[in-house]
Amino acid sequence: MKNSLNDEKKSDKSEIVQINSPMTLLMYQSAIDIVVDRLKAINIELTNKSGHHVIRGITSRIKSPESITKKLIRKGKKIDYETAVESLNDIAGVRAVSYFFDDIYQISKAVKKQKDFTLIKEKDYVQKPKKSGYKSIHLIVKVPVVLDSQTTYVKVEIQIRTFAMDYWAELDSQMCYKKSAGDIEMVRQESKRYAEAIAALDNKMLEFRKKIELLEKNKVLCETDKVKK
């Protein structure tokens, strides 16, 4: 029985390892590069328009065969390359981190306006956070990748969240999933309270920015009136 289980695991890994083939990695990396370049352009546009820096940072990754296999098992899916590409939306992932709460919707809106991107799915975990307190906007888009004169539409998950949300999510992923955490439910409840506190801080910082912008606007108006007089 033990040998058969080991053989099954080896078979599963061999079925999914094609994700790591040079051409497949090139395809997903090309899709990521397209999204990252587009987000950089969006950042310049929104920063010039708003007068403040919008995107603090952009990161990306391609899921490992091990992570893909685990997710397929959780979903009860067949473990092979074709099923992974068809059923998983986050093999290629890009994260954009903004400074302020209202910017995440501006970034999301700009991404959805890209004419060569096809929006597959949108999940707003900001308006409807997960039970853990997790907040972010997830966009699943298909982007055109041209290799060997052939165009393939590749799915990329784009996560958009604030610096504060990102800080909480990173710490939460480290603390809540450690086997030595003990009372997991207690950790989750405590983590959710911190998520709510961080959300409140996000809103306060947005209000603070708007106050400063209003002061700057009034100052400009006063100086303009002085010049006219």
Short mmCIF file of C-alpha atoms in Angstrom, two decimals:
data_model
loop_
_atom_site.label_atom_id
_atom_site.label_comp_id
_atom_site.label_asym_id
_atom_site.label_seq_id
_atom_site.Cartn_x
_atom_site.Cartn_y
_atom_site.Cartn_z
CA MET A 1 0.00 0.00 0.00
CA LYS A 2 2.81 2.39 0.92
CA ASN A 3 4.58 1.79 -2.40
CA SER A 4 1.40 2.45 -4.37
CA LEU A 5 0.92 5.80 -2.58
CA ASN A 6 4.50 6.79 -3.31
CA ASP A 7 4.06 5.79 -6.95
CA GLU A 8 0.90 7.92 -7.12
CA LYS A 9 2.72 10.95 -5.70
CA LYS A 10 5.55 10.50 -8.21
CA SER A 11 3.01 10.21 -11.01
CA ASP A 12 1.23 13.37 -9.82
CA LYS A 13 4.48 15.31 -9.79
CA SER A 14 5.48 14.11 -13.24
CA GLU A 15 2.08 15.12 -14.61
CA ILE A 16 2.42 18.68 -13.35
CA VAL A 17 6.17 19.22 -13.80
CA GLN A 18 5.55 20.51 -17.33
CA ILE A 19 4.80 23.85 -15.65
CA ASN A 20 8.55 24.11 -15.14
CA SER A 21 9.40 23.50 -18.80
CA PRO A 22 11.33 26.40 -20.42
CA MET A 23 8.56 27.28 -22.90
CA THR A 24 5.81 27.23 -20.25
CA LEU A 25 7.85 29.36 -17.87
CA LEU A 26 8.60 31.75 -20.73
CA MET A 27 4.88 31.98 -21.53
CA TYR A 28 3.88 32.80 -17.96
CA GLN A 29 6.83 35.13 -17.39
CA SER A 30 5.98 37.00 -20.59
CA ALA A 31 2.40 37.43 -19.37
CA ILE A 32 3.69 38.73 -16.03
CA ASP A 33 6.07 41.15 -17.77
CA ILE A 34 3.18 42.54 -19.84
CA VAL A 35 1.07 43.14 -16.72
CA VAL A 36 3.96 44.65 -14.75
CA ASP A 37 4.85 47.05 -17.59
CA ARG A 38 1.20 48.06 -17.89
CA LEU A 39 0.96 48.70 -14.13
CA LYS A 40 4.08 50.87 -14.31
CA ALA A 41 2.46 52.92 -17.07
CA ILE A 42 -0.77 53.15 -15.04
CA ASN A 43 1.25 54.32 -12.04
CA ILE A 44 2.83 57.17 -14.03
CA GLU A 45 -0.53 58.21 -15.43
CA LEU A 46 -2.36 58.15 -12.08
CA THR A 47 0.52 59.78 -10.21
CA ASN A 48 0.59 62.69 -12.68
CA LYS A 49 -3.17 63.00 -12.46
CA SER A 50 -3.50 62.81 -8.67
CA GLY A 51 -0.36 64.68 -7.64
CA HIS A 52 0.77 61.92 -5.25
CA HIS A 53 2.59 58.62 -5.72
CA VAL A 54 0.02 55.88 -6.33
CA ILE A 55 1.79 52.50 -6.57
CA ARG A 56 4.42 51.84 -3.92
CA GLY A 57 5.64 48.55 -5.35
CA ILE A 58 4.93 45.73 -7.78
CA THR A 59 5.87 42.10 -7.16
CA SER A 60 5.22 38.90 -9.10
CA ARG A 61 5.63 35.14 -8.97
CA ILE A 62 4.89 31.90 -10.83
CA LYS A 63 3.39 29.10 -8.71
CA SER A 64 5.67 26.13 -8.13
CA PRO A 65 4.59 22.63 -9.27
CA GLU A 66 4.26 21.67 -5.59
CA SER A 67 1.88 24.56 -4.84
CA ILE A 68 -0.12 23.81 -7.99
CA THR A 69 -0.45 20.15 -7.03
CA LYS A 70 -1.64 21.02 -3.50
CA LYS A 71 -4.25 23.44 -4.85
CA LEU A 72 -5.56 20.90 -7.36
CA ILE A 73 -5.89 18.34 -4.56
CA ARG A 74 -7.81 20.86 -2.40
CA LYS A 75 -10.15 21.55 -5.31
CA GLY A 76 -10.60 17.84 -6.00
CA LYS A 77 -9.27 18.27 -9.54
CA LYS A 78 -7.31 15.88 -11.72
CA ILE A 79 -3.59 16.43 -11.27
CA ASP A 80 -2.18 17.14 -14.70
CA TYR A 81 -0.85 20.06 -16.71
CA GLU A 82 -3.99 20.68 -18.78
CA THR A 83 -6.27 20.75 -15.73
CA ALA A 84 -3.92 23.12 -13.92
CA VAL A 85 -3.83 25.60 -16.81
CA GLU A 86 -7.58 25.41 -17.32
CA SER A 87 -8.86 25.46 -13.75
CA LEU A 88 -6.31 27.56 -11.83
CA ASN A 89 -6.37 31.33 -12.23
CA ASP A 90 -3.28 32.20 -10.20
CA ILE A 91 -0.40 30.23 -11.73
CA ALA A 92 0.93 33.64 -12.73
CA GLY A 93 0.43 36.33 -10.10
CA VAL A 94 1.19 40.05 -9.88
CA ARG A 95 0.65 42.26 -6.83
CA ALA A 96 0.37 46.05 -6.90
CA VAL A 97 0.65 47.81 -3.54
CA SER A 98 -0.68 51.35 -3.24
CA TYR A 99 -0.17 54.00 -0.58
CA PHE A 100 -3.79 54.98 -0.08
CA PHE A 101 -7.14 53.20 0.13
CA ASP A 102 -8.87 55.07 -2.72
CA ASP A 103 -5.99 54.37 -5.11
CA ILE A 104 -6.70 50.64 -5.26
CA TYR A 105 -9.96 51.33 -7.08
CA GLN A 106 -8.26 53.76 -9.45
CA ILE A 107 -5.66 51.10 -10.29
CA SER A 108 -8.35 48.45 -10.72
CA LYS A 109 -10.37 50.72 -13.01
CA ALA A 110 -7.30 51.48 -15.12
CA VAL A 111 -6.43 47.77 -15.47
CA LYS A 112 -9.96 46.97 -16.63
CA LYS A 113 -9.69 49.68 -19.30
CA GLN A 114 -6.76 47.95 -21.02
CA LYS A 115 -8.20 47.05 -24.42
CA ASP A 116 -6.04 43.96 -24.95
CA PHE A 117 -6.79 42.55 -21.49
CA THR A 118 -9.84 40.32 -21.05
CA LEU A 119 -11.37 40.43 -17.56
CA ILE A 120 -12.31 36.90 -16.47
CA LYS A 121 -13.22 37.46 -12.84
CA GLU A 122 -13.19 40.19 -10.21
CA LYS A 123 -13.31 39.70 -6.44
CA ASP A 124 -13.60 42.71 -4.15
CA TYR A 125 -12.39 41.57 -0.75
CA VAL A 126 -12.23 45.22 0.33
CA GLN A 127 -15.98 45.75 0.35
CA LYS A 128 -16.55 42.13 1.41
CA PRO A 129 -13.47 41.00 3.39
CA LYS A 130 -12.73 37.35 4.01
CA LYS A 131 -13.56 35.95 7.47
CA SER A 132 -9.90 36.31 8.38
CA GLY A 133 -10.08 40.05 7.74
CA TYR A 134 -8.13 39.80 4.48
CA LYS A 135 -8.72 42.76 2.18
CA SER A 136 -7.64 43.10 -1.43
CA ILE A 137 -9.02 43.39 -4.94
CA HIS A 138 -8.34 40.38 -7.17
CA LEU A 139 -8.60 40.67 -10.93
CA ILE A 140 -8.20 37.65 -13.17
CA VAL A 141 -7.27 38.78 -16.66
CA LYS A 142 -6.16 37.12 -19.85
CA VAL A 143 -3.29 38.82 -21.63
CA PRO A 144 -2.02 38.12 -25.15
CA VAL A 145 1.44 36.56 -25.29
CA VAL A 146 3.14 36.17 -28.68
CA LEU A 147 5.69 33.35 -28.96
CA ASP A 148 6.91 31.89 -32.24
CA SER A 149 4.40 34.09 -34.09
CA GLN A 150 1.53 32.47 -32.19
CA THR A 151 -0.71 34.41 -29.78
CA THR A 152 -1.71 32.65 -26.57
CA TYR A 153 -4.02 34.23 -24.00
CA VAL A 154 -2.57 33.62 -20.56
CA LYS A 155 -4.39 34.06 -17.25
CA VAL A 156 -2.80 36.32 -14.65
CA GLU A 157 -4.13 37.10 -11.19
CA ILE A 158 -3.61 40.75 -10.21
CA GLN A 159 -3.88 41.57 -6.51
CA ILE A 160 -4.31 45.23 -5.60
CA ARG A 161 -4.10 46.40 -2.00
CA THR A 162 -2.70 49.13 0.20
CA PHE A 163 0.66 49.04 1.95
CA ALA A 164 -1.14 48.57 5.29
CA MET A 165 -3.27 45.71 3.91
CA ASP A 166 -0.17 44.09 2.46
CA TYR A 167 1.69 44.39 5.75
CA TRP A 168 -1.14 42.62 7.59
CA ALA A 169 -1.55 39.90 4.93
CA GLU A 170 2.16 39.04 4.98
CA LEU A 171 2.25 38.74 8.76
CA ASP A 172 -1.05 36.83 8.85
CA SER A 173 0.22 34.24 6.37
CA GLN A 174 3.26 33.63 8.56
CA MET A 175 1.46 33.43 11.91
CA CYS A 176 -1.84 31.69 11.11
CA TYR A 177 -0.37 28.78 9.23
CA LYS A 178 2.44 27.78 11.58
CA LYS A 179 1.84 24.32 13.03
CA SER A 180 3.25 25.51 16.35
CA ALA A 181 0.69 28.31 16.64
CA GLY A 182 -1.33 26.35 19.23
CA ASP A 183 -4.87 27.69 19.45
CA ILE A 184 -5.41 28.48 15.76
CA GLU A 185 -8.90 29.93 16.34
CA MET A 186 -7.54 32.36 18.92
CA VAL A 187 -4.81 33.43 16.48
CA ARG A 188 -7.36 33.96 13.72
CA GLN A 189 -9.64 36.06 15.92
CA GLU A 190 -6.73 38.18 17.11
CA SER A 191 -5.48 38.57 13.54
CA LYS A 192 -8.93 39.72 12.42
CA ARG A 193 -8.96 42.42 15.09
CA TYR A 194 -5.61 43.67 13.83
CA ALA A 195 -6.97 43.67 10.26
CA GLU A 196 -9.84 45.88 11.40
CA ALA A 197 -7.42 48.21 13.19
CA ILE A 198 -5.27 48.46 10.05
CA ALA A 199 -8.38 49.18 7.94
CA ALA A 200 -9.25 52.02 10.32
CA LEU A 201 -5.70 53.36 9.98
CA ASP A 202 -6.02 53.17 6.17
CA ASN A 203 -9.13 55.35 6.34
CA LYS A 204 -7.47 57.83 8.73
CA MET A 205 -4.45 58.20 6.45
CA LEU A 206 -6.76 58.82 3.48
CA GLU A 207 -8.60 61.51 5.44
CA PHE A 208 -5.25 63.04 6.43
CA ARG A 209 -4.08 63.13 2.80
CA LYS A 210 -7.31 64.80 1.71
CA LYS A 211 -6.92 67.46 4.44
CA ILE A 212 -3.41 68.24 3.18
CA GLU A 213 -4.65 68.40 -0.42
CA LEU A 214 -7.40 70.80 0.66
CA LEU A 215 -4.89 73.01 2.48
CA GLU A 216 -2.67 73.07 -0.63
CA LYS A 217 -5.65 73.93 -2.82
CA ASN A 218 -6.73 76.77 -0.53
CA LYS A 219 -3.16 78.08 -0.43
CA VAL A 220 -2.99 78.16 -4.22
CA LEU A 221 -6.36 79.96 -4.39
CA CYS A 222 -5.19 82.55 -1.84
CA GLU A 223 -1.95 83.17 -3.74
CA THR A 224 -3.92 83.52 -6.99
CA ASP A 225 -6.22 86.08 -5.39
CA LYS A 226 -3.20 88.07 -4.14
CA VAL A 227 -1.75 88.17 -7.65
CA LYS A 228 -5.05 89.42 -9.08
CA LYS A 229 -5.23 92.20 -6.51
#
